Amino acid sequence: IKNIGVLTSGGDSPGMNAAIRAVVRASIYHNLKVTGILRGYEGLIQADFIPMDGQSVANIIQRGGTILKTARCDAFRTKEGRELAHKNLVESDIDALVVIGGDGTFTGADLFSSEFDFPIIGLPGTIDNDLAGTDFTIGYDTAINTVVNAVDKIRDTAESHDRLFIVEVMGRDSGLIALRSGIGVGAEAIMIPEAKMGVDDLICRLETGRKDKASKIIIVAEGDEAGGAYVVGEALKEKFPKSDIRISVLGHIQRGGKPSCMDRVLASRFGVAAVEGLLAGKTDVMVGQINREIVFTPFSQSIKHIDAKAISPTWLRLVEILSL
Ligand code: F6P
């Protein structure tokens, strides 16, 4: 391997810049060239490449977003798109790839790997933490801290007005952001797809729960089957017409901001492991960390529709004990 291409793809996550920096610095350390690919697979198909050096990643470890930009790319889902991407890589003398992203990124990488003999390693970069093969993904820690900071503020006003707030957090198909942040803010209830609580169950819990505390925070994961904060809010307003209920959808603030130290360190470790993994002959795998050790998991096993990261009953029990 002489020239590693690096890209970020899918939804951005805080810490992606730290990961890019680590890939670039590790490549330089091992006397390799490194090429930045702009806007993920889109840039691969359009041959939008930039040479990178130590200076190009200076002072980015603390920055949210991704200096390489990112996109969700439909063309890479087609065989023609992937063929063009491969041709561009070969013509530019790029002979290995590091892709930083989530489920969609690794689905594409796995397909690419099955079609071409081309070394490719993934770094888990998504706030959702919904990949198997790592305890944490890059960006998750920052996102849950963003949620905690926001909900702490909502709690202040909720308490002043004796209001019930339904706060919706991100996580397309996963309740992991809701679960941890919900525990962190002391939520009165947490609705996540993995627990299938349902609005009726929530109403029952509110009816039987503490009566001495008028302010309540309900955290709802965006992917919960109940249908999101507005649907839950309407049902509660109907059932409890005397309650003062407000909705807050936190949205994309969860994807931005300075990465936490946890995310910076995780991303730095993963970036170096990816470059050294490629040099050791690894391909078609995602770098992860399980019980503090670096592990490599085949893309096909890391993506959630194959091996969903289930939430253990012990977490659900914790919520049960601590809420309401
Ligand atoms: O996968 C990360 C994520 O932030 C999900 O939690 C969310 O559903 C989705 O991306 C939003 O994507 P977009 O920014 O493209 O609307």
PDB file of N, CA, C and O and ligand atoms in Angstrom, residues 11-12 72 126-128 130 170-173 177 222 252 255, ligand 1:
ATOM      1  N   GLY A  11     -24.510  10.627   7.610  1.00  0.00           N
ATOM      2  CA  GLY A  11     -24.680  11.729   8.571  1.00  0.00           C
ATOM      3  C   GLY A  11     -23.363  12.003   9.292  1.00  0.00           C
ATOM      4  O   GLY A  11     -22.684  11.077   9.718  1.00  0.00           O
ATOM      5  N   ASP A  12     -22.995  13.282   9.425  1.00  0.00           N
ATOM      6  CA  ASP A  12     -21.730  13.576  10.111  1.00  0.00           C
ATOM      7  C   ASP A  12     -21.859  13.300  11.613  1.00  0.00           C
ATOM      8  O   ASP A  12     -22.961  13.090  12.127  1.00  0.00           O
ATOM      9  N   ARG A  72     -25.040  11.678   1.465  1.00  0.00           N
ATOM     10  CA  ARG A  72     -25.664  10.361   1.319  1.00  0.00           C
ATOM     11  C   ARG A  72     -25.783  10.177  -0.190  1.00  0.00           C
ATOM     12  O   ARG A  72     -26.421  10.973  -0.855  1.00  0.00           O
ATOM     13  N   THR A 126     -20.905   7.675  13.751  1.00  0.00           N
ATOM     14  CA  THR A 126     -22.343   7.987  13.765  1.00  0.00           C
ATOM     15  C   THR A 126     -22.752   8.287  15.198  1.00  0.00           C
ATOM     16  O   THR A 126     -22.294   7.619  16.122  1.00  0.00           O
ATOM     17  N   ILE A 127     -23.634   9.275  15.345  1.00  0.00           N
ATOM     18  CA  ILE A 127     -24.085   9.580  16.714  1.00  0.00           C
ATOM     19  C   ILE A 127     -25.003   8.490  17.251  1.00  0.00           C
ATOM     20  O   ILE A 127     -25.237   8.406  18.440  1.00  0.00           O
ATOM     21  N   ASP A 128     -25.529   7.631  16.365  1.00  0.00           N
ATOM     22  CA  ASP A 128     -26.561   6.668  16.788  1.00  0.00           C
ATOM     23  C   ASP A 128     -26.015   5.497  17.619  1.00  0.00           C
ATOM     24  O   ASP A 128     -26.783   4.828  18.309  1.00  0.00           O
ATOM     25  N   ASP A 130     -25.245   2.629  16.645  1.00  0.00           N
ATOM     26  CA  ASP A 130     -26.054   1.458  16.305  1.00  0.00           C
ATOM     27  C   ASP A 130     -25.310   0.439  15.440  1.00  0.00           C
ATOM     28  O   ASP A 130     -25.909  -0.203  14.584  1.00  0.00           O
ATOM     29  N   MET A 170     -32.526  12.115  18.514  1.00  0.00           N
ATOM     30  CA  MET A 170     -32.234  11.384  17.274  1.00  0.00           C
ATOM     31  C   MET A 170     -31.997   9.905  17.513  1.00  0.00           C
ATOM     32  O   MET A 170     -31.847   9.449  18.654  1.00  0.00           O
ATOM     33  N   GLY A 171     -31.870   9.188  16.431  1.00  0.00           N
ATOM     34  CA  GLY A 171     -31.663   7.741  16.444  1.00  0.00           C
ATOM     35  C   GLY A 171     -32.704   7.128  15.527  1.00  0.00           C
ATOM     36  O   GLY A 171     -33.795   6.798  15.959  1.00  0.00           O
ATOM     37  N   ARG A 172     -32.330   7.053  14.250  1.00  0.00           N
ATOM     38  CA  ARG A 172     -33.291   6.647  13.217  1.00  0.00           C
ATOM     39  C   ARG A 172     -33.980   5.326  13.565  1.00  0.00           C
ATOM     40  O   ARG A 172     -35.189   5.227  13.539  1.00  0.00           O
ATOM     41  N   ASP A 173     -33.164   4.306  13.877  1.00  0.00           N
ATOM     42  CA  ASP A 173     -33.760   3.001  14.200  1.00  0.00           C
ATOM     43  C   ASP A 173     -33.314   2.528  15.567  1.00  0.00           C
ATOM     44  O   ASP A 173     -33.459   1.359  15.902  1.00  0.00           O
ATOM     45  N   ILE A 177     -29.361   6.633  21.946  1.00  0.00           N
ATOM     46  CA  ILE A 177     -29.184   8.026  22.386  1.00  0.00           C
ATOM     47  C   ILE A 177     -30.212   8.324  23.477  1.00  0.00           C
ATOM     48  O   ILE A 177     -29.899   8.880  24.534  1.00  0.00           O
ATOM     49  N   GLU A 222     -36.470   9.207  18.235  1.00  0.00           N
ATOM     50  CA  GLU A 222     -37.067   9.508  16.917  1.00  0.00           C
ATOM     51  C   GLU A 222     -37.606   8.232  16.249  1.00  0.00           C
ATOM     52  O   GLU A 222     -38.643   8.254  15.597  1.00  0.00           O
ATOM     53  N   HIS A 252     -30.980  18.525  14.818  1.00  0.00           N
ATOM     54  CA  HIS A 252     -29.577  18.415  14.373  1.00  0.00           C
ATOM     55  C   HIS A 252     -28.555  19.058  15.300  1.00  0.00           C
ATOM     56  O   HIS A 252     -27.355  18.920  15.044  1.00  0.00           O
ATOM     57  N   ARG A 255     -25.981  16.636  16.220  1.00  0.00           N
ATOM     58  CA  ARG A 255     -24.921  16.183  15.313  1.00  0.00           C
ATOM     59  C   ARG A 255     -23.729  17.141  15.282  1.00  0.00           C
ATOM     60  O   ARG A 255     -22.689  16.821  14.682  1.00  0.00           O
TER      61      ARG A 255
HETATM   62  O1  F6P B   1     -27.710   8.470  11.456  1.00  0.00           O
HETATM   63  C1  F6P B   1     -27.533   9.656  12.135  1.00  0.00           C
HETATM   64  C2  F6P B   1     -28.781  10.486  12.101  1.00  0.00           C
HETATM   65  O2  F6P B   1     -28.504  11.683  12.795  1.00  0.00           O
HETATM   66  C3  F6P B   1     -30.038   9.812  12.626  1.00  0.00           C
HETATM   67  O3  F6P B   1     -30.098   9.798  14.028  1.00  0.00           O
HETATM   68  C4  F6P B   1     -31.105  10.640  11.965  1.00  0.00           C
HETATM   69  O4  F6P B   1     -32.305   9.913  11.834  1.00  0.00           O
HETATM   70  C5  F6P B   1     -30.518  10.918  10.617  1.00  0.00           C
HETATM   71  O5  F6P B   1     -29.120  10.850  10.778  1.00  0.00           O
HETATM   72  C6  F6P B   1     -30.903  12.254  10.044  1.00  0.00           C
HETATM   73  O6  F6P B   1     -30.345  12.367   8.784  1.00  0.00           O
HETATM   74  P1  F6P B   1     -30.336  13.709   7.918  1.00  0.00           P
HETATM   75  O7  F6P B   1     -29.380  14.662   8.563  1.00  0.00           O
HETATM   76  O8  F6P B   1     -29.883  13.267   6.576  1.00  0.00           O
HETATM   77  O9  F6P B   1     -31.727  14.242   7.944  1.00  0.00           O
END
